[in-house]
PDB file of C-alpha atoms in Angstrom:
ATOM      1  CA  UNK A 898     -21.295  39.149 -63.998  1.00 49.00           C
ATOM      2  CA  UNK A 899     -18.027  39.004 -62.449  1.00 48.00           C
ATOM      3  CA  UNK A 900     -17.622  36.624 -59.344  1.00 50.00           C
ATOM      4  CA  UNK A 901     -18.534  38.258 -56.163  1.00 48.00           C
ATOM      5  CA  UNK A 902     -19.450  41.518 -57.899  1.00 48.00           C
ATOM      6  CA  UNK A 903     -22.545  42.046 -56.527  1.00 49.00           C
ATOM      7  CA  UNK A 904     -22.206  40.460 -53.010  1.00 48.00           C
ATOM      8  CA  UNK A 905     -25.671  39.025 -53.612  1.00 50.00           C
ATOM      9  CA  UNK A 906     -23.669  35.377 -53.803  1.00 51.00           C
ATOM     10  CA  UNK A 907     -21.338  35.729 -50.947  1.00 51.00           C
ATOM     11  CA  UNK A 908     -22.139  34.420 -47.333  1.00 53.00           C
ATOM     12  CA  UNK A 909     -22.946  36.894 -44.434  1.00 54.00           C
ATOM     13  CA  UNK A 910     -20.105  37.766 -42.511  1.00 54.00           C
ATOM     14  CA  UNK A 911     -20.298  37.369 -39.207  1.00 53.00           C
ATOM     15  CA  UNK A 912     -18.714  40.323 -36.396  1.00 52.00           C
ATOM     16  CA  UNK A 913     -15.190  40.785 -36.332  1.00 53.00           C
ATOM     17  CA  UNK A 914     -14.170  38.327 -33.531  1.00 58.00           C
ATOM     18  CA  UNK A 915     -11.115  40.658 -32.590  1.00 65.00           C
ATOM     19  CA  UNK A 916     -13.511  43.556 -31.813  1.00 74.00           C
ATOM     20  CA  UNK A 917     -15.815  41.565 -29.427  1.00 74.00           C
ATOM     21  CA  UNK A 918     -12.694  40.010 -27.575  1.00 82.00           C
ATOM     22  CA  UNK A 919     -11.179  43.323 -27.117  1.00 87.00           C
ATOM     23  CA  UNK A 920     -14.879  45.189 -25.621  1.00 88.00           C
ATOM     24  CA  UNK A 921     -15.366  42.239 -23.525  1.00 89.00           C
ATOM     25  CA  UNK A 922     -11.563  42.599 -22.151  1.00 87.00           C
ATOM     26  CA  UNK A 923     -12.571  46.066 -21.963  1.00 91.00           C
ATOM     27  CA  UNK A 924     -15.713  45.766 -20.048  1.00 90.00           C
ATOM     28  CA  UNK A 925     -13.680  43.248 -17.485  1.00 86.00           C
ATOM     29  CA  UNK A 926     -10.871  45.846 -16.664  1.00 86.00           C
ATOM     30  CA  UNK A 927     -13.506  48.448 -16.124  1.00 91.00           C
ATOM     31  CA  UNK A 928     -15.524  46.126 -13.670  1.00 89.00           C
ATOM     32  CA  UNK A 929     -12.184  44.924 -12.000  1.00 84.00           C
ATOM     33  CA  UNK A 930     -10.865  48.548 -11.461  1.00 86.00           C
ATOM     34  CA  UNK A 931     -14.171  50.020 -10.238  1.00 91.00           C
ATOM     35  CA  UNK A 932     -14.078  46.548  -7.608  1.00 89.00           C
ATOM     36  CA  UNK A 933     -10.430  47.628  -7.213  1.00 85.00           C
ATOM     37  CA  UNK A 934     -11.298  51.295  -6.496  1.00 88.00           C
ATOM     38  CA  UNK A 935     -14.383  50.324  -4.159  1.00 93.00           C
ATOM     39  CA  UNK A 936     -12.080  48.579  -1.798  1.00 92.00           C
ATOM     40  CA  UNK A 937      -9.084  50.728  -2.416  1.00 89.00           C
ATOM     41  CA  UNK A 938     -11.408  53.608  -1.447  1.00 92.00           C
ATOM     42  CA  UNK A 939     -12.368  52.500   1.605  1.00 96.00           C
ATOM     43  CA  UNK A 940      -9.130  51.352   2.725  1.00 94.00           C
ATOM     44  CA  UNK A 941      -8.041  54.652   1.848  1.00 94.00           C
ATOM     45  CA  UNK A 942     -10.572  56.103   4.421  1.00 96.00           C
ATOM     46  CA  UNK A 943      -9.130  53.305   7.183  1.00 97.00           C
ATOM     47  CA  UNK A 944      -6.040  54.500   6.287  1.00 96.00           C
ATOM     48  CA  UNK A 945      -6.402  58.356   6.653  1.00 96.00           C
ATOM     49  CA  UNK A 946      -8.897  57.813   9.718  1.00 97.00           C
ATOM     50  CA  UNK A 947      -6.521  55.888  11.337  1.00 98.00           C
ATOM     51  CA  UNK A 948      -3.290  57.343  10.824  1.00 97.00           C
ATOM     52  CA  UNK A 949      -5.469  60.662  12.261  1.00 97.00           C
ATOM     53  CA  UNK A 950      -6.801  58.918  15.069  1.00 97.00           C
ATOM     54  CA  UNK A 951      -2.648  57.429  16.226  1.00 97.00           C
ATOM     55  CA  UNK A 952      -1.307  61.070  15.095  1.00 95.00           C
ATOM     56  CA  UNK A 953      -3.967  62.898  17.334  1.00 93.00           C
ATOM     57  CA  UNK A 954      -3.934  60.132  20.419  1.00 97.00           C
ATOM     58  CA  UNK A 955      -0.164  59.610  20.402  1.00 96.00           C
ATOM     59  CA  UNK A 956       2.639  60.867  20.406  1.00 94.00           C
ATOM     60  CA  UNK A 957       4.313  59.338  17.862  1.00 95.00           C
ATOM     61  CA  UNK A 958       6.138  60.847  14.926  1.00 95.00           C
ATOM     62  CA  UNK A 959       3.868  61.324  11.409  1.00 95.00           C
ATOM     63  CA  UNK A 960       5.502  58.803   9.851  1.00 96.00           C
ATOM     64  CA  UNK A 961       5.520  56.291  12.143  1.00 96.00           C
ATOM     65  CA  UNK A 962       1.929  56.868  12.687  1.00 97.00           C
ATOM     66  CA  UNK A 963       1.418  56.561   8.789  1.00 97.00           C
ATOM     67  CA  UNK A 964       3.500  53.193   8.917  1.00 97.00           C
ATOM     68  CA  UNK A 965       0.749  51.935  11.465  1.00 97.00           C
ATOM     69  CA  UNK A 966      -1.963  53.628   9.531  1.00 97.00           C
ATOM     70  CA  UNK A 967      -0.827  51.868   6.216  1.00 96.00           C
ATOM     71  CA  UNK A 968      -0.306  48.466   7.856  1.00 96.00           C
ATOM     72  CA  UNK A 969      -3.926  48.038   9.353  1.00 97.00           C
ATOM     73  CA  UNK A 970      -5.314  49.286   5.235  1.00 96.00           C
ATOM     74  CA  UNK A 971      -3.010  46.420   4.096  1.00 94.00           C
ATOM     75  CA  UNK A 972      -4.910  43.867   6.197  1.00 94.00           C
ATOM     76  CA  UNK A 973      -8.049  45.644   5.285  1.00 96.00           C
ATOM     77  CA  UNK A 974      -7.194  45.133   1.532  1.00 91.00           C
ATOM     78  CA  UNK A 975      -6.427  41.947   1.437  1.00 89.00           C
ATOM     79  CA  UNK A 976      -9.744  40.860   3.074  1.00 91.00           C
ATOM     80  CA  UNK A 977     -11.476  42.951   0.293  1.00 91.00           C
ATOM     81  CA  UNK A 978      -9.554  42.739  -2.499  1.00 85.00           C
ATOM     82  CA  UNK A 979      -9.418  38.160  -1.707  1.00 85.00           C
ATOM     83  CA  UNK A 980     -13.264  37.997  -1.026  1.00 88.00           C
ATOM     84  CA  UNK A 981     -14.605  40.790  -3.304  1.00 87.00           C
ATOM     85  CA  UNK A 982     -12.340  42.575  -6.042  1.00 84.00           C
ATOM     86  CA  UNK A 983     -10.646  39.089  -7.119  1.00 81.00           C
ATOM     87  CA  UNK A 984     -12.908  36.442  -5.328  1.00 83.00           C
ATOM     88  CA  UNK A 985     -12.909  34.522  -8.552  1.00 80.00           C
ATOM     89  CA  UNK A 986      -9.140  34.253  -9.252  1.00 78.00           C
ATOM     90  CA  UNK A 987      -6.942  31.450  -8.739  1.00 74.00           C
ATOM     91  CA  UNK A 988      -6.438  30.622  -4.901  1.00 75.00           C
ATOM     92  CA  UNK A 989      -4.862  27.361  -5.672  1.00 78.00           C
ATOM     93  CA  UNK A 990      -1.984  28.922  -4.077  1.00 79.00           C
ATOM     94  CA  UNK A 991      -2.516  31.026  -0.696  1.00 82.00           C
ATOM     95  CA  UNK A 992       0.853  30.868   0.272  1.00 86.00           C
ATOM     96  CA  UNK A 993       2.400  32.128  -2.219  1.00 86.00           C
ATOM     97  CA  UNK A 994      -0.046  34.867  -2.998  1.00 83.00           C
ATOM     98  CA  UNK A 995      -0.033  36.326   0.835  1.00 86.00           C
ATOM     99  CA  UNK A 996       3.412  36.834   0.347  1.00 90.00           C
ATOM    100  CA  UNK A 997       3.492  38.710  -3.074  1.00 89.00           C
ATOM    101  CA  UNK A 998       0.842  40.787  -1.641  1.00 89.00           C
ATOM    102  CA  UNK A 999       2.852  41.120   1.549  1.00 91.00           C
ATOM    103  CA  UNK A1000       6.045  41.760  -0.883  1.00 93.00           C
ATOM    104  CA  UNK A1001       4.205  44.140  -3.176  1.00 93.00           C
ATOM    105  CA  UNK A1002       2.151  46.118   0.023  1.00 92.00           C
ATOM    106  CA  UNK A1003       5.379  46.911   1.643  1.00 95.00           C
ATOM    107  CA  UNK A1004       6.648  48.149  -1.671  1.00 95.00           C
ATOM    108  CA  UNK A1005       3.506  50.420  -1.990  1.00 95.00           C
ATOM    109  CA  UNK A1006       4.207  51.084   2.097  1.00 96.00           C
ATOM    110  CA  UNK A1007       7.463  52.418   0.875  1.00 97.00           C
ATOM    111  CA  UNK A1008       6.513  54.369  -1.657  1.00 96.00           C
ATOM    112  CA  UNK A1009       3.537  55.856   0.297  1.00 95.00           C
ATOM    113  CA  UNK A1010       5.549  56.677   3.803  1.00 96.00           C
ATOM    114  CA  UNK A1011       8.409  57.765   1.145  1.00 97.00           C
ATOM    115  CA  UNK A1012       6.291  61.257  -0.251  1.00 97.00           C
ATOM    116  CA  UNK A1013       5.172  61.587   3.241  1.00 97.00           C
ATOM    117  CA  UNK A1014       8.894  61.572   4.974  1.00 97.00           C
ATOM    118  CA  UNK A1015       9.966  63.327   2.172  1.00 97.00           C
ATOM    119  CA  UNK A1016       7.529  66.233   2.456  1.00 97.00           C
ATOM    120  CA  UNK A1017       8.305  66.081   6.546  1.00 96.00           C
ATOM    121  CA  UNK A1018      11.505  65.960   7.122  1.00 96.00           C
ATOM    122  CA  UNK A1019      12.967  66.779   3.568  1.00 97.00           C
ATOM    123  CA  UNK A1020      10.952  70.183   3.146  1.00 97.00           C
ATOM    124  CA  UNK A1021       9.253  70.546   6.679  1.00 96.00           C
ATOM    125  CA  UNK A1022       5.911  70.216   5.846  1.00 95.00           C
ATOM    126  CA  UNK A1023       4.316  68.882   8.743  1.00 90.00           C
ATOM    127  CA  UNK A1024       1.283  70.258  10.029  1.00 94.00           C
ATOM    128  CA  UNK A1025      -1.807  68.013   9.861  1.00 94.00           C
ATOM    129  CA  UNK A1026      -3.150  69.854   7.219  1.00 96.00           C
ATOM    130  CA  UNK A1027       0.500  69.274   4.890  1.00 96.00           C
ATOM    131  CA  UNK A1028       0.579  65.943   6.320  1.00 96.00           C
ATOM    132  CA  UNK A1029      -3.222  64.673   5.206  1.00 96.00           C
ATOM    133  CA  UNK A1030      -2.252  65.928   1.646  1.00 96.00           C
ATOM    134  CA  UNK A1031       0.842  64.630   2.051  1.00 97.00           C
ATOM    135  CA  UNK A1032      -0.331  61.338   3.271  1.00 96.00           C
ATOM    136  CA  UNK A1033      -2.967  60.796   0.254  1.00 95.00           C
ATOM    137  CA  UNK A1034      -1.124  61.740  -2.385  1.00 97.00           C
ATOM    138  CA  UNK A1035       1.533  58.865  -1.011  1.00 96.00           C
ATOM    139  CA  UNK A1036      -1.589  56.584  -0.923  1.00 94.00           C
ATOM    140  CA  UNK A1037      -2.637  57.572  -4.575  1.00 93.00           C
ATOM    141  CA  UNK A1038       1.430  56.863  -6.350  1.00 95.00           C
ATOM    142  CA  UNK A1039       1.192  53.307  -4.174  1.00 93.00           C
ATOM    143  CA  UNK A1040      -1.901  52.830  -5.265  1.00 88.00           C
ATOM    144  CA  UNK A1041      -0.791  52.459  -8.922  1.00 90.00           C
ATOM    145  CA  UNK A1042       1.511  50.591  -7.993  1.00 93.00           C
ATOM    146  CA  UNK A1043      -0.414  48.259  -5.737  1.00 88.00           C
ATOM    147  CA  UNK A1044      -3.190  47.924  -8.820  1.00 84.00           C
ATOM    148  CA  UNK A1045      -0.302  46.840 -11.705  1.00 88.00           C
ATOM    149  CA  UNK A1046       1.537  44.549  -8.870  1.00 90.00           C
ATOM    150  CA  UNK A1047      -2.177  42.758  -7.256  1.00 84.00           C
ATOM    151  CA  UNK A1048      -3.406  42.065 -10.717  1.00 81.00           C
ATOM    152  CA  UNK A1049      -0.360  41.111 -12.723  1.00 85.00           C
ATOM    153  CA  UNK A1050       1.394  38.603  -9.370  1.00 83.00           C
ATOM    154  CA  UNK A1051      -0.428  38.548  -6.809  1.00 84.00           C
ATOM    155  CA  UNK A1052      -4.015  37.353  -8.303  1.00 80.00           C
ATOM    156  CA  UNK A1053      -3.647  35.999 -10.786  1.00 72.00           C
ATOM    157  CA  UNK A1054      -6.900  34.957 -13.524  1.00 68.00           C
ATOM    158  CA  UNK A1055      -7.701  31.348 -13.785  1.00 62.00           C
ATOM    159  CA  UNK A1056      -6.342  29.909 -16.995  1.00 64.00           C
ATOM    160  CA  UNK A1057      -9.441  30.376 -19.761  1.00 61.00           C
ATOM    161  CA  UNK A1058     -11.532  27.176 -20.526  1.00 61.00           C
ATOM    162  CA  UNK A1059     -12.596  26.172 -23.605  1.00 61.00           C
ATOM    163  CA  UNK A1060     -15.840  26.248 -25.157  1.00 57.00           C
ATOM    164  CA  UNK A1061     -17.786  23.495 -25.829  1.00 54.00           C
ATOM    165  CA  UNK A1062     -18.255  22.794 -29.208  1.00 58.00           C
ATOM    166  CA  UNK A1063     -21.052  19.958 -29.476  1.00 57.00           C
ATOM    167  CA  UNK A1064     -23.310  18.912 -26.832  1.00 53.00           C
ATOM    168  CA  UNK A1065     -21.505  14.980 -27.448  1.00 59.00           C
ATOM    169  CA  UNK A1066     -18.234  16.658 -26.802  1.00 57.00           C
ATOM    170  CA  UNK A1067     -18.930  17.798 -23.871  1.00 53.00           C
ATOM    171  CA  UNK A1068     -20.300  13.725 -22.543  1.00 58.00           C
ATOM    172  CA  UNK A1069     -17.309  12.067 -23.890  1.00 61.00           C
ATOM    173  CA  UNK A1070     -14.919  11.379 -21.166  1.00 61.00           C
ATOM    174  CA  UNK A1071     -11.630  13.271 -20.779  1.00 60.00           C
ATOM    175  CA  UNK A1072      -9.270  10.001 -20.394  1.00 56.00           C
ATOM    176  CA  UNK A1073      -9.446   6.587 -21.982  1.00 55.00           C
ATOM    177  CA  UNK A1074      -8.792   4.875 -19.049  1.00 55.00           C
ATOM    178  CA  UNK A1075     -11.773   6.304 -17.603  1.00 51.00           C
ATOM    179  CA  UNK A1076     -13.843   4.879 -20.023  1.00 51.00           C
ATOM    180  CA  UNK A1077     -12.102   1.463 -19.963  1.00 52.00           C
ATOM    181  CA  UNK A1078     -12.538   1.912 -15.836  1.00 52.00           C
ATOM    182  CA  UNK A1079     -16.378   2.611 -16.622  1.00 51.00           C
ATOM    183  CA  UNK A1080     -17.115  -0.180 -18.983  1.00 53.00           C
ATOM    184  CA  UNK A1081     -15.278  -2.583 -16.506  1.00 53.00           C
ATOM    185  CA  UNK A1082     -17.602  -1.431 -13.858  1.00 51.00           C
ATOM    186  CA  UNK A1083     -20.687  -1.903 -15.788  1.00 49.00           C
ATOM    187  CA  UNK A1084     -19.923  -5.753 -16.648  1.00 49.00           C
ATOM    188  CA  UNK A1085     -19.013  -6.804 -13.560  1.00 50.00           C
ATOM    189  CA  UNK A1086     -22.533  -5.178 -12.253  1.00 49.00           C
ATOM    190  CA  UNK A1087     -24.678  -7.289 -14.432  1.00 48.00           C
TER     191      UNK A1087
END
C-alpha cells in the first residue's frame, strides 16, 4: 500500500478556517446593515415627515425646507446609529467621531439637497408630488454614501482580541512588573 492511499491513516481534517471567517464576516455585515437600515429607515420617515410638515406650514423654498428636514434626521441618526446600529464600536474617541459624522452627514446633505435642487430648479419639477420622489431618491444616493463613510471613519470596530489559548494563559499576568509588584505585596503582608 502506498502512503496515504487509502486515507484510512491520515488525520481528520478539520473545516476550512477561511470559509468560517468569511460566513461569520458575512453574517456581521448582514446584522450591521439590517441595524443600519432600521435606523436609516426611520430617519428616513423623520426626514420626509418633516421636510412635509416645514414645506406645508411655511413658506420656505423646497430646498431649504429639505436642508432643515435633513438636519433634524442627522441628529436623529446619530442617536441611533451611536446607541443601537454601532453601540459596540470604539467610542474611545467622541470628538473626533462627531465630527466625521458631522463631515460625512453634510456630505450626504449635499448630495441629498443636490438631486432635489437639481430636479427643482434645474428641470422644474416642483410640485409636492416631484418633490417627495425627488426628496427620497436624494435620501437613498446619500444613504450609500452615509453607510460606506459611518462604517469605514466614523465608527470604527474595536481592534479584534485574541483568543485564549490555555486556561493558565489566560491567569498569567500581562507585565512582569506586575508580578514583581504582586509578590512584593504578598511578603510584606505576612
Amino acid at each position: 500500500m502506498g502512503q496515504g492511499s487509502s486515507g484510512a491513516h491520515s488525520a481528520p481534517s478539520a473545516p476550512p478556517a477561511p470559509r468560517a471567517g468569511m460566513r461569520e464576516r458575512i453574517g456581521r455585515l448582514v446584522r450591521e446593515v439590517a441595524k443600519f437600515g432600521a435606523v436609516g429607515g426611520a430617519g428616513v420617515l423623520v426626514n420626509l415627515l418633516v421636510f412635509n410638515l416645514v414645506r406645508h406650514t411655511t413658506d420656505l423654498q423646497v430646498v431649504r425646507a429639505s436642508i432643515i428636514a435633513t438636519i433634524v434626521a442627522i441628529v436623529f441618526n446619530y442617536v441611533g446609529f451611536r446607541y443601537f446600529t454601532y453601540r459596540d464600536r470604539d467610542k474611545s474617541g467622541q470628538t473626533r467621531e462627531m465630527s466625521l459624522f458631522l463631515l460625512f452627514s453634510a456630505v450626504g446633505l449635499v448630495i441629498e439637497n443636490g438631486v432635489l435642487y437639481t430636479a427643482t430648479y434645474g428641470f422644474g419639477w416642483d410640485s409636492p408630488l416631484q418633490s417627495n420622489i425627488f426628496k427620497f431618491l436624494g435620501i437613498g444616493i446619500g444613504t450609500l454614501f452615509r453607510f460606506w463613510s459611518y462604517r469605514s471613519w466614523v465608527f470604527r470596530t474595536l481592534p479584534a482580541r485574541e483568543p485564549v489559548t490555555r486556561a493558565e494563559t489566560f491567569l498569567e499576568p500581562e507585565h512582569p512588573a506586575a508580578v514583581t509588584r504582586a509578590n512584593g505585596a504578598s511578603a510584606v503582608r505576612r
